[in-house]
């Protein structure tokens, strides 16, 4: 039997340890200026100019109905590759790229509800903690 592995770009939202498949990540940018978008959904923090390309920035805390970060905290942009164009997720801090064996992956527990359940692919058991894996297509679907 052959084990398969998966590389994940990890990040933090408060105490939550989360990840997204590394092949979906274009780049990671520290703090950048946001231009507000009138009448946009609450989770859309604004637009960023990424080397001439306009990119929507989603506040992942608001997308998951989590409390806002402490004032004065500069979020990190994880720019995701999508066929429709790049989208940025604002997170609290970036982690490492880690490789995990798929034997450690489990589907999202039934007890996880609401917006978090809507965007999770599942959970990896690491040696020290649980890693919540998000589905980038579901995260950017704010309709």
PDB file of C-alpha atoms in Angstrom:
ATOM      1  CA  UNK A   1       0.000   0.000   0.000  1.00  0.00           C
ATOM      2  CA  UNK A   2       1.394   3.384  -1.021  1.00  0.00           C
ATOM      3  CA  UNK A   3       1.016   6.400   1.233  1.00  0.00           C
ATOM      4  CA  UNK A   4       0.340   9.743  -0.387  1.00  0.00           C
ATOM      5  CA  UNK A   5       1.336  13.072   1.020  1.00  0.00           C
ATOM      6  CA  UNK A   6       0.119  16.604   0.692  1.00  0.00           C
ATOM      7  CA  UNK A   7       1.937  19.916   1.131  1.00  0.00           C
ATOM      8  CA  UNK A   8       0.063  22.630   2.970  1.00  0.00           C
ATOM      9  CA  UNK A   9       0.771  26.320   3.515  1.00  0.00           C
ATOM     10  CA  UNK A  10      -0.118  26.829   7.163  1.00  0.00           C
ATOM     11  CA  UNK A  11      -1.366  29.951   8.898  1.00  0.00           C
ATOM     12  CA  UNK A  12      -3.017  31.113  12.095  1.00  0.00           C
ATOM     13  CA  UNK A  13      -6.321  32.755  12.943  1.00  0.00           C
ATOM     14  CA  UNK A  14      -6.097  33.424  16.650  1.00  0.00           C
ATOM     15  CA  UNK A  15      -5.418  30.012  18.211  1.00  0.00           C
ATOM     16  CA  UNK A  16      -6.653  28.134  15.140  1.00  0.00           C
ATOM     17  CA  UNK A  17      -3.947  26.331  13.155  1.00  0.00           C
ATOM     18  CA  UNK A  18      -5.104  26.188   9.539  1.00  0.00           C
ATOM     19  CA  UNK A  19      -3.779  25.300   6.127  1.00  0.00           C
ATOM     20  CA  UNK A  20      -4.442  25.435   2.421  1.00  0.00           C
ATOM     21  CA  UNK A  21      -2.943  23.271  -0.290  1.00  0.00           C
ATOM     22  CA  UNK A  22       0.328  24.894  -1.307  1.00  0.00           C
ATOM     23  CA  UNK A  23      -0.438  24.526  -5.041  1.00  0.00           C
ATOM     24  CA  UNK A  24      -3.345  26.956  -4.551  1.00  0.00           C
ATOM     25  CA  UNK A  25      -1.092  29.697  -3.115  1.00  0.00           C
ATOM     26  CA  UNK A  26       0.418  32.287  -5.463  1.00  0.00           C
ATOM     27  CA  UNK A  27       2.275  34.225  -2.813  1.00  0.00           C
ATOM     28  CA  UNK A  28       2.250  35.562   0.712  1.00  0.00           C
ATOM     29  CA  UNK A  29       2.413  39.307   1.324  1.00  0.00           C
ATOM     30  CA  UNK A  30       2.887  41.083   4.613  1.00  0.00           C
ATOM     31  CA  UNK A  31       0.759  44.135   5.263  1.00  0.00           C
ATOM     32  CA  UNK A  32      -0.404  46.071   2.211  1.00  0.00           C
ATOM     33  CA  UNK A  33      -2.775  48.976   1.656  1.00  0.00           C
ATOM     34  CA  UNK A  34      -6.442  48.064   1.161  1.00  0.00           C
ATOM     35  CA  UNK A  35      -8.938  50.128  -0.794  1.00  0.00           C
ATOM     36  CA  UNK A  36     -12.442  49.768   0.692  1.00  0.00           C
ATOM     37  CA  UNK A  37     -15.277  48.556  -1.557  1.00  0.00           C
ATOM     38  CA  UNK A  38     -18.668  50.199  -0.893  1.00  0.00           C
ATOM     39  CA  UNK A  39     -21.609  47.804  -0.436  1.00  0.00           C
ATOM     40  CA  UNK A  40     -19.350  44.730  -0.474  1.00  0.00           C
ATOM     41  CA  UNK A  41     -20.126  41.830   1.861  1.00  0.00           C
ATOM     42  CA  UNK A  42     -18.734  42.311   5.376  1.00  0.00           C
ATOM     43  CA  UNK A  43     -15.996  39.735   4.815  1.00  0.00           C
ATOM     44  CA  UNK A  44     -14.563  41.669   1.835  1.00  0.00           C
ATOM     45  CA  UNK A  45     -12.000  43.973   3.418  1.00  0.00           C
ATOM     46  CA  UNK A  46     -11.135  45.719   0.186  1.00  0.00           C
ATOM     47  CA  UNK A  47      -8.971  45.561  -2.891  1.00  0.00           C
ATOM     48  CA  UNK A  48      -5.203  45.386  -3.193  1.00  0.00           C
ATOM     49  CA  UNK A  49      -3.005  46.344  -6.110  1.00  0.00           C
ATOM     50  CA  UNK A  50      -0.792  43.343  -6.752  1.00  0.00           C
ATOM     51  CA  UNK A  51       1.759  44.609  -9.259  1.00  0.00           C
ATOM     52  CA  UNK A  52      -0.996  46.217 -11.353  1.00  0.00           C
ATOM     53  CA  UNK A  53      -3.546  43.444 -10.894  1.00  0.00           C
ATOM     54  CA  UNK A  54      -6.561  44.299  -8.730  1.00  0.00           C
ATOM     55  CA  UNK A  55      -7.224  41.546  -6.181  1.00  0.00           C
ATOM     56  CA  UNK A  56     -10.118  41.203  -3.717  1.00  0.00           C
ATOM     57  CA  UNK A  57      -9.048  40.713  -0.100  1.00  0.00           C
ATOM     58  CA  UNK A  58     -11.275  38.565   2.106  1.00  0.00           C
ATOM     59  CA  UNK A  59     -11.011  38.801   5.885  1.00  0.00           C
ATOM     60  CA  UNK A  60     -10.966  35.113   6.844  1.00  0.00           C
ATOM     61  CA  UNK A  61     -11.939  35.951  10.441  1.00  0.00           C
ATOM     62  CA  UNK A  62     -15.142  37.592   9.258  1.00  0.00           C
ATOM     63  CA  UNK A  63     -15.747  34.861   6.660  1.00  0.00           C
ATOM     64  CA  UNK A  64     -15.688  32.323   9.493  1.00  0.00           C
ATOM     65  CA  UNK A  65     -17.727  34.533  11.862  1.00  0.00           C
ATOM     66  CA  UNK A  66     -14.790  34.838  14.272  1.00  0.00           C
ATOM     67  CA  UNK A  67     -14.167  38.005  16.333  1.00  0.00           C
ATOM     68  CA  UNK A  68     -12.012  40.690  14.699  1.00  0.00           C
ATOM     69  CA  UNK A  69      -8.285  40.649  15.421  1.00  0.00           C
ATOM     70  CA  UNK A  70      -6.888  43.015  18.020  1.00  0.00           C
ATOM     71  CA  UNK A  71      -6.630  46.579  16.781  1.00  0.00           C
ATOM     72  CA  UNK A  72      -3.203  47.399  15.422  1.00  0.00           C
ATOM     73  CA  UNK A  73      -2.597  43.854  14.192  1.00  0.00           C
ATOM     74  CA  UNK A  74      -1.366  43.785  10.612  1.00  0.00           C
ATOM     75  CA  UNK A  75      -2.867  40.858   8.725  1.00  0.00           C
ATOM     76  CA  UNK A  76      -0.957  38.719   6.262  1.00  0.00           C
ATOM     77  CA  UNK A  77      -2.276  38.268   2.716  1.00  0.00           C
ATOM     78  CA  UNK A  78      -2.260  34.747   1.329  1.00  0.00           C
ATOM     79  CA  UNK A  79      -2.942  35.235  -2.366  1.00  0.00           C
ATOM     80  CA  UNK A  80      -4.754  32.241  -3.824  1.00  0.00           C
ATOM     81  CA  UNK A  81      -4.662  31.143  -7.447  1.00  0.00           C
ATOM     82  CA  UNK A  82      -8.113  30.790  -9.004  1.00  0.00           C
ATOM     83  CA  UNK A  83      -9.234  30.420 -12.612  1.00  0.00           C
ATOM     84  CA  UNK A  84     -11.342  33.579 -12.228  1.00  0.00           C
ATOM     85  CA  UNK A  85      -8.325  35.504 -10.953  1.00  0.00           C
ATOM     86  CA  UNK A  86      -6.372  35.716  -7.715  1.00  0.00           C
ATOM     87  CA  UNK A  87      -8.058  36.344  -4.371  1.00  0.00           C
ATOM     88  CA  UNK A  88      -6.342  37.269  -1.130  1.00  0.00           C
ATOM     89  CA  UNK A  89      -7.224  35.855   2.298  1.00  0.00           C
ATOM     90  CA  UNK A  90      -6.306  38.006   5.275  1.00  0.00           C
ATOM     91  CA  UNK A  91      -5.005  35.883   8.156  1.00  0.00           C
ATOM     92  CA  UNK A  92      -3.313  36.675  11.481  1.00  0.00           C
ATOM     93  CA  UNK A  93       0.052  35.095  10.787  1.00  0.00           C
ATOM     94  CA  UNK A  94       1.741  32.757   8.350  1.00  0.00           C
ATOM     95  CA  UNK A  95       3.179  29.398   9.346  1.00  0.00           C
ATOM     96  CA  UNK A  96       5.388  26.951   7.485  1.00  0.00           C
ATOM     97  CA  UNK A  97       4.851  24.758   4.473  1.00  0.00           C
ATOM     98  CA  UNK A  98       4.470  21.259   5.848  1.00  0.00           C
ATOM     99  CA  UNK A  99       4.087  17.845   4.272  1.00  0.00           C
ATOM    100  CA  UNK A 100       1.589  15.486   5.841  1.00  0.00           C
ATOM    101  CA  UNK A 101       0.707  11.887   5.117  1.00  0.00           C
ATOM    102  CA  UNK A 102      -2.888  11.437   3.999  1.00  0.00           C
ATOM    103  CA  UNK A 103      -3.288   8.655   6.561  1.00  0.00           C
ATOM    104  CA  UNK A 104      -3.469  11.495   9.129  1.00  0.00           C
ATOM    105  CA  UNK A 105      -6.408  13.174   7.351  1.00  0.00           C
ATOM    106  CA  UNK A 106      -9.992  12.911   8.567  1.00  0.00           C
ATOM    107  CA  UNK A 107     -13.185  14.459   7.326  1.00  0.00           C
ATOM    108  CA  UNK A 108     -14.671  17.393   9.195  1.00  0.00           C
ATOM    109  CA  UNK A 109     -16.340  16.201  12.412  1.00  0.00           C
ATOM    110  CA  UNK A 110     -20.134  16.472  12.489  1.00  0.00           C
ATOM    111  CA  UNK A 111     -19.868  18.677  15.554  1.00  0.00           C
ATOM    112  CA  UNK A 112     -18.246  21.485  13.546  1.00  0.00           C
ATOM    113  CA  UNK A 113     -21.069  23.740  12.430  1.00  0.00           C
ATOM    114  CA  UNK A 114     -21.787  26.947  10.600  1.00  0.00           C
ATOM    115  CA  UNK A 115     -19.439  28.967   8.423  1.00  0.00           C
ATOM    116  CA  UNK A 116     -16.388  26.991   9.552  1.00  0.00           C
ATOM    117  CA  UNK A 117     -17.876  23.687   8.418  1.00  0.00           C
ATOM    118  CA  UNK A 118     -18.816  25.273   5.061  1.00  0.00           C
ATOM    119  CA  UNK A 119     -15.177  26.031   4.195  1.00  0.00           C
ATOM    120  CA  UNK A 120     -13.336  23.050   5.696  1.00  0.00           C
ATOM    121  CA  UNK A 121     -12.072  20.104   3.673  1.00  0.00           C
ATOM    122  CA  UNK A 122     -11.141  18.242   6.824  1.00  0.00           C
ATOM    123  CA  UNK A 123      -8.569  17.942   9.583  1.00  0.00           C
ATOM    124  CA  UNK A 124      -4.994  16.626   9.764  1.00  0.00           C
ATOM    125  CA  UNK A 125      -3.590  15.226  12.977  1.00  0.00           C
ATOM    126  CA  UNK A 126      -0.047  16.549  13.341  1.00  0.00           C
ATOM    127  CA  UNK A 127       2.374  15.489  16.064  1.00  0.00           C
ATOM    128  CA  UNK A 128       1.427  18.495  18.212  1.00  0.00           C
ATOM    129  CA  UNK A 129      -1.995  19.790  17.174  1.00  0.00           C
ATOM    130  CA  UNK A 130      -4.879  19.587  14.729  1.00  0.00           C
ATOM    131  CA  UNK A 131      -4.628  21.380  11.399  1.00  0.00           C
ATOM    132  CA  UNK A 132      -7.877  22.627   9.857  1.00  0.00           C
ATOM    133  CA  UNK A 133      -7.654  22.444   6.060  1.00  0.00           C
ATOM    134  CA  UNK A 134      -9.721  24.934   4.115  1.00  0.00           C
ATOM    135  CA  UNK A 135     -11.129  24.598   0.618  1.00  0.00           C
ATOM    136  CA  UNK A 136     -10.177  27.840  -1.160  1.00  0.00           C
ATOM    137  CA  UNK A 137     -13.088  27.605  -3.602  1.00  0.00           C
ATOM    138  CA  UNK A 138     -15.550  27.483  -0.718  1.00  0.00           C
ATOM    139  CA  UNK A 139     -13.788  30.295   1.155  1.00  0.00           C
ATOM    140  CA  UNK A 140     -14.126  32.746  -1.709  1.00  0.00           C
ATOM    141  CA  UNK A 141     -17.785  31.864  -2.358  1.00  0.00           C
ATOM    142  CA  UNK A 142     -19.359  34.684  -0.349  1.00  0.00           C
ATOM    143  CA  UNK A 143     -22.726  34.632  -2.140  1.00  0.00           C
TER     144      UNK A 143
END
